[in-house]
mmCIF file of C-alpha atoms and ligand atoms in Angstrom:
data_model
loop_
_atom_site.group_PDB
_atom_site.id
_atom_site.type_symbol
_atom_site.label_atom_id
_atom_site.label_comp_id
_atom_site.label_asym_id
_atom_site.label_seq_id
_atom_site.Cartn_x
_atom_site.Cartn_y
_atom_site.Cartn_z
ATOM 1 C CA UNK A 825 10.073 0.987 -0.616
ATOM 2 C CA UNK A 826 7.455 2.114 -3.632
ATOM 3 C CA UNK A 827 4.400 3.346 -1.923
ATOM 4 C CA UNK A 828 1.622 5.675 -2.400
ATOM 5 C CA UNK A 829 -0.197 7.420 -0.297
ATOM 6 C CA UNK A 830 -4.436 8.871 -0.748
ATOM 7 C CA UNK A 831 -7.069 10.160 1.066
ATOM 8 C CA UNK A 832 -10.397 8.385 1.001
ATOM 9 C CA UNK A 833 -13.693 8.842 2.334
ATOM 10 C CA UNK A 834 -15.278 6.837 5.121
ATOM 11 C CA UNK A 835 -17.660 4.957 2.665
ATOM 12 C CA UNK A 836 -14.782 4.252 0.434
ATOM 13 C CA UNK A 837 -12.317 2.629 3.180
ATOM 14 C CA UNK A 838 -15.633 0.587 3.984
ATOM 15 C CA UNK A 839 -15.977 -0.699 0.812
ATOM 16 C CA UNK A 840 -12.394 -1.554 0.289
ATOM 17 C CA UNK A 841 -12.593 -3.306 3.480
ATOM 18 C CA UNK A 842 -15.191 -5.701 1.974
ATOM 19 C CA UNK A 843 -13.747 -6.230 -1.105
ATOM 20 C CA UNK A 844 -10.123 -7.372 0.943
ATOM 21 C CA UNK A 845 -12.343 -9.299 3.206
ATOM 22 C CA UNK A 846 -10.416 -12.592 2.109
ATOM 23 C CA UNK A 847 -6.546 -10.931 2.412
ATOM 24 C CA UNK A 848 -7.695 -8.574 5.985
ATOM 25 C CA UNK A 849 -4.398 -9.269 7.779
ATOM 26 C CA UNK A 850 -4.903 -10.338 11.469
ATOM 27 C CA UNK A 851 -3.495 -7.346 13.391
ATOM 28 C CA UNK A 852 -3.301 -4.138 11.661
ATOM 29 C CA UNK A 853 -1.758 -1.174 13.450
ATOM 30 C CA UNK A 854 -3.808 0.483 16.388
ATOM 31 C CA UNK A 855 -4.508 3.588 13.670
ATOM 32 C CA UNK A 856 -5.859 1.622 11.037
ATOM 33 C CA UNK A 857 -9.245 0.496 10.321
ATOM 34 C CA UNK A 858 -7.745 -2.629 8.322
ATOM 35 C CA UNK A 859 -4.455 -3.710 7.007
ATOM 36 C CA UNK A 860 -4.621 -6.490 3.860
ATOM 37 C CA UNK A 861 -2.020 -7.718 1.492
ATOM 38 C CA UNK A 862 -2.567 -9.088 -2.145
ATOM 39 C CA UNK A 863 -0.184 -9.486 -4.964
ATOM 40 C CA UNK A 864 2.844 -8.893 -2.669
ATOM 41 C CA UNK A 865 1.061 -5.121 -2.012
ATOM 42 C CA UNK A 866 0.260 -4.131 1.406
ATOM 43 C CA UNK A 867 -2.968 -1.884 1.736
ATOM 44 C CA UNK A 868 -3.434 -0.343 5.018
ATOM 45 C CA UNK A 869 -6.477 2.466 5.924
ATOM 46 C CA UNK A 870 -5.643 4.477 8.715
ATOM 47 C CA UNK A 871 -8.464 5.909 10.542
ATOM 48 C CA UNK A 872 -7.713 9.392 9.284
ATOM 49 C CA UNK A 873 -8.603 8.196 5.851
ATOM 50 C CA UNK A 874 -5.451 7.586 4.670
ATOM 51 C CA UNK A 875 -4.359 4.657 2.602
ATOM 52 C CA UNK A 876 -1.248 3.698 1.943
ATOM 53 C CA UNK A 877 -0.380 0.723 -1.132
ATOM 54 C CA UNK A 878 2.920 -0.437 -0.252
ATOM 55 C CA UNK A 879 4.886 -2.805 -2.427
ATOM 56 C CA UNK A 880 4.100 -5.164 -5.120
ATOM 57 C CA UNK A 881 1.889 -3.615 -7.924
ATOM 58 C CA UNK A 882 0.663 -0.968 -5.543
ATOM 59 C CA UNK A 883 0.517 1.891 -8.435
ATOM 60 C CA UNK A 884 -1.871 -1.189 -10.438
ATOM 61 C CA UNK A 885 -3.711 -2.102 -6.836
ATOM 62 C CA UNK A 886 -4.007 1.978 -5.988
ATOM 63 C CA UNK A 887 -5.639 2.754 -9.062
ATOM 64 C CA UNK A 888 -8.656 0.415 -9.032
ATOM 65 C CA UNK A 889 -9.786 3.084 -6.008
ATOM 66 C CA UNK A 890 -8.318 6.337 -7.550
ATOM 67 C CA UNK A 891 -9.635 5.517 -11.160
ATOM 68 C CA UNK A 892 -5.892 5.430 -11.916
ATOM 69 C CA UNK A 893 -5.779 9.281 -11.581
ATOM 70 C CA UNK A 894 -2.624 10.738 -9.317
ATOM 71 C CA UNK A 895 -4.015 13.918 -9.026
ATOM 72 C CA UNK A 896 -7.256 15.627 -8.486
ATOM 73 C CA UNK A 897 -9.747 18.002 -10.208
ATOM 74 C CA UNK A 898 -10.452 21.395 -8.145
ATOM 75 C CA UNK A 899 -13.286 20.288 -5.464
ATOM 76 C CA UNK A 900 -12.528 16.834 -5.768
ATOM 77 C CA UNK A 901 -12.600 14.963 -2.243
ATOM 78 C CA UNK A 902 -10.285 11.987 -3.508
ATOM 79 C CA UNK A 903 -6.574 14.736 -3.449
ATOM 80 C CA UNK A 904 -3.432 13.669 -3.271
ATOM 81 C CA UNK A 905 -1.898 13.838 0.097
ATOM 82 C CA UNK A 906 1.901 14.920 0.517
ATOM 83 C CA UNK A 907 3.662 11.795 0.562
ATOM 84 C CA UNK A 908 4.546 10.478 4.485
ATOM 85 C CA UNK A 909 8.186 9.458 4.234
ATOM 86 C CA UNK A 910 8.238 6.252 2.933
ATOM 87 C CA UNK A 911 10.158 4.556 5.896
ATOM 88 C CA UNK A 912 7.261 5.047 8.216
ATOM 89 C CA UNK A 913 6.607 1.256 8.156
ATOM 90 C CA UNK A 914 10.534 0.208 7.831
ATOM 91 C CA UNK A 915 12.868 0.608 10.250
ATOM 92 C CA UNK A 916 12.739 4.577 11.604
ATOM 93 C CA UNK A 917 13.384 6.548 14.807
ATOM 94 C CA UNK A 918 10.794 8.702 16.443
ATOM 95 C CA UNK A 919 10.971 11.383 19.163
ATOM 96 C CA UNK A 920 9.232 13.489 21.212
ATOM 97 C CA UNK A 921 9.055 15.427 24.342
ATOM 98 C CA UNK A 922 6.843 15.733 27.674
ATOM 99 C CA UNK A 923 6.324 18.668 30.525
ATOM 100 C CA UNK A 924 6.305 21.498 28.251
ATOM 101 C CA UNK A 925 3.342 22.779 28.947
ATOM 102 C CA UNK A 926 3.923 21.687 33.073
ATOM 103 C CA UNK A 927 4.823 24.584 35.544
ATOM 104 C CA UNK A 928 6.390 22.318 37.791
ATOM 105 C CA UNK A 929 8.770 19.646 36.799
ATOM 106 C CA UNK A 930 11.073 18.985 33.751
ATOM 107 C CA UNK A 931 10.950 18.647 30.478
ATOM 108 C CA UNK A 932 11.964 15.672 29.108
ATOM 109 C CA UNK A 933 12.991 13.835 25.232
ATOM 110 C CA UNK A 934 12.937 10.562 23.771
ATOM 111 C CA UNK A 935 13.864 8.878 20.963
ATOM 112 C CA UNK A 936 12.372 5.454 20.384
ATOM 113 C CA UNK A 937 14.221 2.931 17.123
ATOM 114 C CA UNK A 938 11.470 0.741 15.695
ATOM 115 C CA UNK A 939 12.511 -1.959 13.337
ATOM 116 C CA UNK A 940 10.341 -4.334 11.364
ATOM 117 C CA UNK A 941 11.776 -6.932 13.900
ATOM 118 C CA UNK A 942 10.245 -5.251 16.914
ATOM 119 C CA UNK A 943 7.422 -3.605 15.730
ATOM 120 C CA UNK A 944 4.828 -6.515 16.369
ATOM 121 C CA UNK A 945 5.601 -6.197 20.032
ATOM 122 C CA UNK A 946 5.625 -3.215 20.606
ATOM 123 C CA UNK A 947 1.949 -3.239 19.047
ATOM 124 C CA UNK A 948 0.928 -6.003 21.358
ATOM 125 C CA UNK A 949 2.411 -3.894 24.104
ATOM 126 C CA UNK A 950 0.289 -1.671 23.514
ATOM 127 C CA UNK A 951 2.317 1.461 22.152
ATOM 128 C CA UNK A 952 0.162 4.287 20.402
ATOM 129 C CA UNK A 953 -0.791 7.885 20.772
ATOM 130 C CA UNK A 954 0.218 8.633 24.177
ATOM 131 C CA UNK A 955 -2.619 11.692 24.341
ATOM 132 C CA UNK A 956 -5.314 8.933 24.514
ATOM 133 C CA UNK A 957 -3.533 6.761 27.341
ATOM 134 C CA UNK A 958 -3.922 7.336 31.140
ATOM 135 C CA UNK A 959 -1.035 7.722 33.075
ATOM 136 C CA UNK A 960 -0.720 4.533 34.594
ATOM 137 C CA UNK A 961 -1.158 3.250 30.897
ATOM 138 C CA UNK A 962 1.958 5.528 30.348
ATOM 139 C CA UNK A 963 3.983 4.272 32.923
ATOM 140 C CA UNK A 964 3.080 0.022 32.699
ATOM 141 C CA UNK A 965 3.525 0.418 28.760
ATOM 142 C CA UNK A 966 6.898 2.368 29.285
ATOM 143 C CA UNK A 967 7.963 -0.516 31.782
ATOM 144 C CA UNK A 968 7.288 -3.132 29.060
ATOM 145 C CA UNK A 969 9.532 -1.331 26.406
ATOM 146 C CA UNK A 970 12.203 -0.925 28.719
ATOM 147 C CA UNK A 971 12.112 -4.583 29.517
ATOM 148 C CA UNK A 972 11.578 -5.323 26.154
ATOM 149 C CA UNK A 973 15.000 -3.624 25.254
ATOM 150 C CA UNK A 974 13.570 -1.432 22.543
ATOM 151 C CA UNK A 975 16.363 1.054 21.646
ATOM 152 C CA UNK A 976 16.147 3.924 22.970
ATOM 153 C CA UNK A 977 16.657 7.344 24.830
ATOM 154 C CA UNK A 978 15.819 9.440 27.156
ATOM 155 C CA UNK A 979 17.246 13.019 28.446
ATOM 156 C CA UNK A 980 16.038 15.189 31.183
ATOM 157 C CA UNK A 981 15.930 19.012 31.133
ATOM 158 C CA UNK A 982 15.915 19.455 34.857
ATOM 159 C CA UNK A 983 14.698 22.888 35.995
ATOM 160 C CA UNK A 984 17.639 24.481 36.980
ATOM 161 C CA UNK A 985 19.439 24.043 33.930
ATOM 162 C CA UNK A 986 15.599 24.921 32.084
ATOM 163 C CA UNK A 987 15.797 28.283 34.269
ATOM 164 C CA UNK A 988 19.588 28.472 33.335
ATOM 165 C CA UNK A 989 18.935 28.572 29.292
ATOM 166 C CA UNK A 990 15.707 30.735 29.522
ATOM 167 C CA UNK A 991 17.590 33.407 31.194
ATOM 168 C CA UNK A 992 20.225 32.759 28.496
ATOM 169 C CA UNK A 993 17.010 33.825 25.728
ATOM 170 C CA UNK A 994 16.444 30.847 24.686
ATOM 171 C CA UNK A 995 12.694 30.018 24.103
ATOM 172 C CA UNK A 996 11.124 26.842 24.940
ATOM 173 C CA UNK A 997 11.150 25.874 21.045
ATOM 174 C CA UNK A 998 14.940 26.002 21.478
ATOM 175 C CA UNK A 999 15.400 23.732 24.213
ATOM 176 C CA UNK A 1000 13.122 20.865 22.699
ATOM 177 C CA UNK A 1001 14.968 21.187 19.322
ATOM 178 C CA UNK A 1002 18.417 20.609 21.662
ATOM 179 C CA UNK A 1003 16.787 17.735 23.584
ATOM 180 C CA UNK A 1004 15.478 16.207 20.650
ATOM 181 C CA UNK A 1005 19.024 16.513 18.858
ATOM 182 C CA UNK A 1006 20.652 14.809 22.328
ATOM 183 C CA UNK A 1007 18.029 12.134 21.867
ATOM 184 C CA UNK A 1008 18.669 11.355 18.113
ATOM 185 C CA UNK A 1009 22.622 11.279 18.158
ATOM 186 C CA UNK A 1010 22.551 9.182 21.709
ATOM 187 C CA UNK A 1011 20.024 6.432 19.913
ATOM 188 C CA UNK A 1012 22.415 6.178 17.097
ATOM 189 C CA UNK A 1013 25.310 5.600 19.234
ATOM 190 C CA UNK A 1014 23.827 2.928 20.382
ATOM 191 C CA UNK A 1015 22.472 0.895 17.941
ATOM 192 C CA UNK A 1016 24.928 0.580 14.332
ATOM 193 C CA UNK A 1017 21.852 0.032 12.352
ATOM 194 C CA UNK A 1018 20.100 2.889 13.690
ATOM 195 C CA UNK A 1019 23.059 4.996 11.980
ATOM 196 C CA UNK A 1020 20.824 5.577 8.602
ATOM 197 C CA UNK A 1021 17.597 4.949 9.567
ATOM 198 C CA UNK A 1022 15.108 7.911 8.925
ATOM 199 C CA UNK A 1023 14.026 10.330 11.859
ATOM 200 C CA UNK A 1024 10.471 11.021 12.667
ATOM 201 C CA UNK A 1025 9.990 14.169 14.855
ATOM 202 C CA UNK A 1026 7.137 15.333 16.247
ATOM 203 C CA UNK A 1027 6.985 18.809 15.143
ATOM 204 C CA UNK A 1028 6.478 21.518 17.323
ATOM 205 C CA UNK A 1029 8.244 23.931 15.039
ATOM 206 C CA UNK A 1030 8.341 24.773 11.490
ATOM 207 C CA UNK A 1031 11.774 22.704 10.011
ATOM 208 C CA UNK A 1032 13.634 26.260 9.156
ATOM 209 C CA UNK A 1033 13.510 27.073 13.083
ATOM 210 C CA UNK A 1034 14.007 23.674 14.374
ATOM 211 C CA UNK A 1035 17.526 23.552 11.803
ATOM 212 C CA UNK A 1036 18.223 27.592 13.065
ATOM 213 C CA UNK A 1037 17.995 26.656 16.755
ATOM 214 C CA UNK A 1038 20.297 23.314 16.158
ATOM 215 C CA UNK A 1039 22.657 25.696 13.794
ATOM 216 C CA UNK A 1040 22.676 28.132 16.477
ATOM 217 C CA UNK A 1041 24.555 25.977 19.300
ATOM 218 C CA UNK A 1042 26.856 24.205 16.264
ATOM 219 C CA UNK A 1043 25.316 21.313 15.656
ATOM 220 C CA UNK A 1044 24.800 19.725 12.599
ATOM 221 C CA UNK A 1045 20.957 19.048 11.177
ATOM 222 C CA UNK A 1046 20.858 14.765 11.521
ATOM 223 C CA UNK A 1047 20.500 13.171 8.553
ATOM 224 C CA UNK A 1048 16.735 12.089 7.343
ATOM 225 C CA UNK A 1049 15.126 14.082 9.744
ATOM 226 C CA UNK A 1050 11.418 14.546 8.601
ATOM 227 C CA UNK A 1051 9.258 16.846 10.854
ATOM 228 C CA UNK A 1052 5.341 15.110 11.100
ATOM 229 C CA UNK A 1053 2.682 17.588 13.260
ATOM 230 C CA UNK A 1054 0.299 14.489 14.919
ATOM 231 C CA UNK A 1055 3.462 12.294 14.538
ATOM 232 C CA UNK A 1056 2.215 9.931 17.132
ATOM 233 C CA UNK A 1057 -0.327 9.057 15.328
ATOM 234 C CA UNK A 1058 1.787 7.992 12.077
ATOM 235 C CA UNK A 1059 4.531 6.467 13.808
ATOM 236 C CA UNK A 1060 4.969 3.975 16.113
ATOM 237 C CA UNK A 1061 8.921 5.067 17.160
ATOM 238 C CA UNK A 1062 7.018 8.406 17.690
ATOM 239 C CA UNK A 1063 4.476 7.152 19.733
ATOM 240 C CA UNK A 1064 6.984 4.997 21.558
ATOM 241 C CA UNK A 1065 9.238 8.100 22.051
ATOM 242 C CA UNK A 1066 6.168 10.095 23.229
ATOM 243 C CA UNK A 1067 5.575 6.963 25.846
ATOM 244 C CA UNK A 1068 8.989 6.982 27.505
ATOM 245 C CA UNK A 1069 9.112 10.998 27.534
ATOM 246 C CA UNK A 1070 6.055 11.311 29.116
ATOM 247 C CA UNK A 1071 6.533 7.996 31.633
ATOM 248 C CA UNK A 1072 10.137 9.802 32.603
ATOM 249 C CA UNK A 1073 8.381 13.019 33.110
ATOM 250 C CA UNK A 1074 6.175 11.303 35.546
ATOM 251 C CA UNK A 1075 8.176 9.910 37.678
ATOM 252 C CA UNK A 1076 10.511 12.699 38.136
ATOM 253 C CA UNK A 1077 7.057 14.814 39.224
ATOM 254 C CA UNK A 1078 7.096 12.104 41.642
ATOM 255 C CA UNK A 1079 10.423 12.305 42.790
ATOM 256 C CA UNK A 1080 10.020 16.251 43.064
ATOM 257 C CA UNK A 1081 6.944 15.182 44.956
ATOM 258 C CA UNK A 1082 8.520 13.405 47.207
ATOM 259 C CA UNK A 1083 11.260 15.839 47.921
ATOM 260 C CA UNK A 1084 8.897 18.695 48.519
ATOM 261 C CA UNK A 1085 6.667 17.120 50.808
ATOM 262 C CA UNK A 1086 3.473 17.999 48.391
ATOM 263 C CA UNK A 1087 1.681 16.052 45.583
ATOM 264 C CA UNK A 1088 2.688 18.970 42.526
ATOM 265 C CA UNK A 1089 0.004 19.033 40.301
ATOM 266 C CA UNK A 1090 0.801 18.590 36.623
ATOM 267 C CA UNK A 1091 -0.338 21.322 34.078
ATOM 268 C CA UNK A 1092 -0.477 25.320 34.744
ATOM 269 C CA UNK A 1093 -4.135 25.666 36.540
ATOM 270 C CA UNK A 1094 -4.931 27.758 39.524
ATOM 271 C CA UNK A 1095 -4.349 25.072 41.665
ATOM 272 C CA UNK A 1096 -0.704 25.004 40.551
ATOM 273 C CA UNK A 1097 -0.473 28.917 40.786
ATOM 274 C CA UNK A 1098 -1.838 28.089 44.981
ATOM 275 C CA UNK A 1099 0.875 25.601 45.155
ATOM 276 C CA UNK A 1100 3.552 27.818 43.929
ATOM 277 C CA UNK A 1101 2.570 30.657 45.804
ATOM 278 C CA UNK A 1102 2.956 28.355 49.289
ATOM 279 C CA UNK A 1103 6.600 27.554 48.200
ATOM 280 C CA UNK A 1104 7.498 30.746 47.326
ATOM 281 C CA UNK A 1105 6.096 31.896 51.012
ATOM 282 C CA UNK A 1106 7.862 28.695 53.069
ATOM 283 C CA UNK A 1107 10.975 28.290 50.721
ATOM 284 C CA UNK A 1108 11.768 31.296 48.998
ATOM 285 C CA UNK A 1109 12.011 32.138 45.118
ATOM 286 C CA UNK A 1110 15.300 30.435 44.698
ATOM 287 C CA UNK A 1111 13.945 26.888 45.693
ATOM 288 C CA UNK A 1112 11.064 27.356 42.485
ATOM 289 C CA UNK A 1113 14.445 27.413 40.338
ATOM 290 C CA UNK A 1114 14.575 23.819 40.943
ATOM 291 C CA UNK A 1115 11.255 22.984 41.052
ATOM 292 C CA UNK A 1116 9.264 25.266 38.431
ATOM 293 C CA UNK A 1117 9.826 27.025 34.881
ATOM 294 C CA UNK A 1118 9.651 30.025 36.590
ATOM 295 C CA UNK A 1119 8.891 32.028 33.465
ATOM 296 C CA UNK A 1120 5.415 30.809 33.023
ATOM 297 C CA UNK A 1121 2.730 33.254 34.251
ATOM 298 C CA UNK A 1122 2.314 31.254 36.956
ATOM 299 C CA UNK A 1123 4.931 32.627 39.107
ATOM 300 C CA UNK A 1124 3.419 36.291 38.671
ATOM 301 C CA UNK A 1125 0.279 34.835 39.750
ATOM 302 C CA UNK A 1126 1.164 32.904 42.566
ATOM 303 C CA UNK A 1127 3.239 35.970 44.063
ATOM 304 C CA UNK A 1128 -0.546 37.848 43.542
ATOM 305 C CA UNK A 1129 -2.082 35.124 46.082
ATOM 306 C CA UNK A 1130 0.515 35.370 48.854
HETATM 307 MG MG1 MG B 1185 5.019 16.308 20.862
#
């Protein structure tokens, strides 16, 4: 789709928003401060400052704001972003992963297929950046897309096979670029359509060592990958992903909970490094391979406290 993309200031957006006042569509996206459409173009702010003209005459409708320039004088404030990939509002698959930066538990990857089609509900569900939802958000808004049948999927790096491939070398930026290349090929299988439809990752790498670590085990880069940092907040399959990795990651802390006989406490804090180090005195070091990444410092530091 013909799009642009530019970064405004606050005043600006504020004044665009009065002058759409007439075309303001009803429910923009959660990141936008307003969402309009006139002349078949589609002009939506995003809170960052971002506007994107979509469709229509949208080089004719950008330029009334950008004075018709595309780029920008030296110490100019109006510059010309990189262009987001244009299928950010079409059809699109987003993923991301949760319990990363969790001592105890998993980690976990999802990959979320958004499609013009679906898109409204999952925005009346509720789905957005999952770093400024609660958990219980997580997990009722996770419920909702499952029931909703939103494509998607989910894979869990339990911590035996996490302990497994660290041994192996590999680092942590390894494993997510593996899960996240399980997740991608396992939502295509599923849905035909999904087959050509761009990728949104969340990046946690730079692309050259995401496509080394995939090239590494064999596997072949997927086809329109595009690698967003803050992806969440430009993608809704992102953001849905990010929902359903996180939700998963949850309840298997709850499960491990459970199983343990202790509430585990998310994160790496002291109080994880006291619950470690009572594990490691009742149970043993081999029972943190299925509980723990034991490579984090916490394991050091628990073994200090016993
Ligand atoms: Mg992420």
């Amino acid at each position: 789709m013909s799009q642009s993309v530019y970064q405004f200031s606050t005043e600006q957006i504020e004044k665009m928003k009065q002058h759409y006042k007439a075309s303001l569509k009803p429910n923009p996206p959660q990141s936008a401060s307003f969402s309009a459409k006139v002349n078949g173009c589609t002009i939506t702010a995003y809170k960052s400052g971002k506007v994107l003209f979509q469709g229509g005459q949208y080089e004719q409708e950008a330029s009334k704001w950008t004075g018709g320039k595309t780029t920008t004088k030296k110490g100019s404030t109006q510059r010309k972003q990189k262009p987001l990939p244009s299928f950010l509002n079409e059809n699109h698959i987003g993923t991301d992963e949760a319990g990363s930066g969790d001592y105890f538990g998993p980690m976990t990857a999802a990959a979320a297929y958004v499609t013009n089609e679906n898109r409204p509900l999952l925005e009346r569900i509720g789905v957005r950046d999952s770093k400024n939802l609660r958990d219980d958000d997580v997990i009722r808004i996770a419920k909702d897309l499952v029931k909703a049948n939103i494509p998607y999927s989910l894979v869990v790096l339990r911590n035996e096979k996490y302990n497994e491939w660290q041994k192996r070398g590999w680092s942590q930026g390894k494993m997510k670029a593996i899960l996240h290349y399980q997740v991608i090929k396992k939502v295509r299988e599923k849905m035909n359509s999904a087959k050509d439809a761009g990728i949104v990752v969340d990046q946690f790498a730079q692309p050259a060592v995401f496509e080394r670590y995939l090239k590494s085990e064999g596997l072949p880069i997927p086809k329109h990958i595009h690698y967003l940092t803050k992806a969440e907040s430009h993608s809704i399959a992102v953001a849905a992903g990010s929902i359903l990795a996180r939700a998963k990651f949850l309840s298997e802390m709850d499960k491990l909970s459970a199983a343990t006989g202790i509430t585990l406490q998310k994160g790496a804090s002291h109080l994880v490094d006291q619950q470690a180090a009572f594990f490691l005195k009742e149970k043993g070091e081999d029972f943190m391979t299925t509980c723990a990444k034991v490579h984090f410092a916490n394991t050091e530091k628990a073994k200090r406290l016993m």
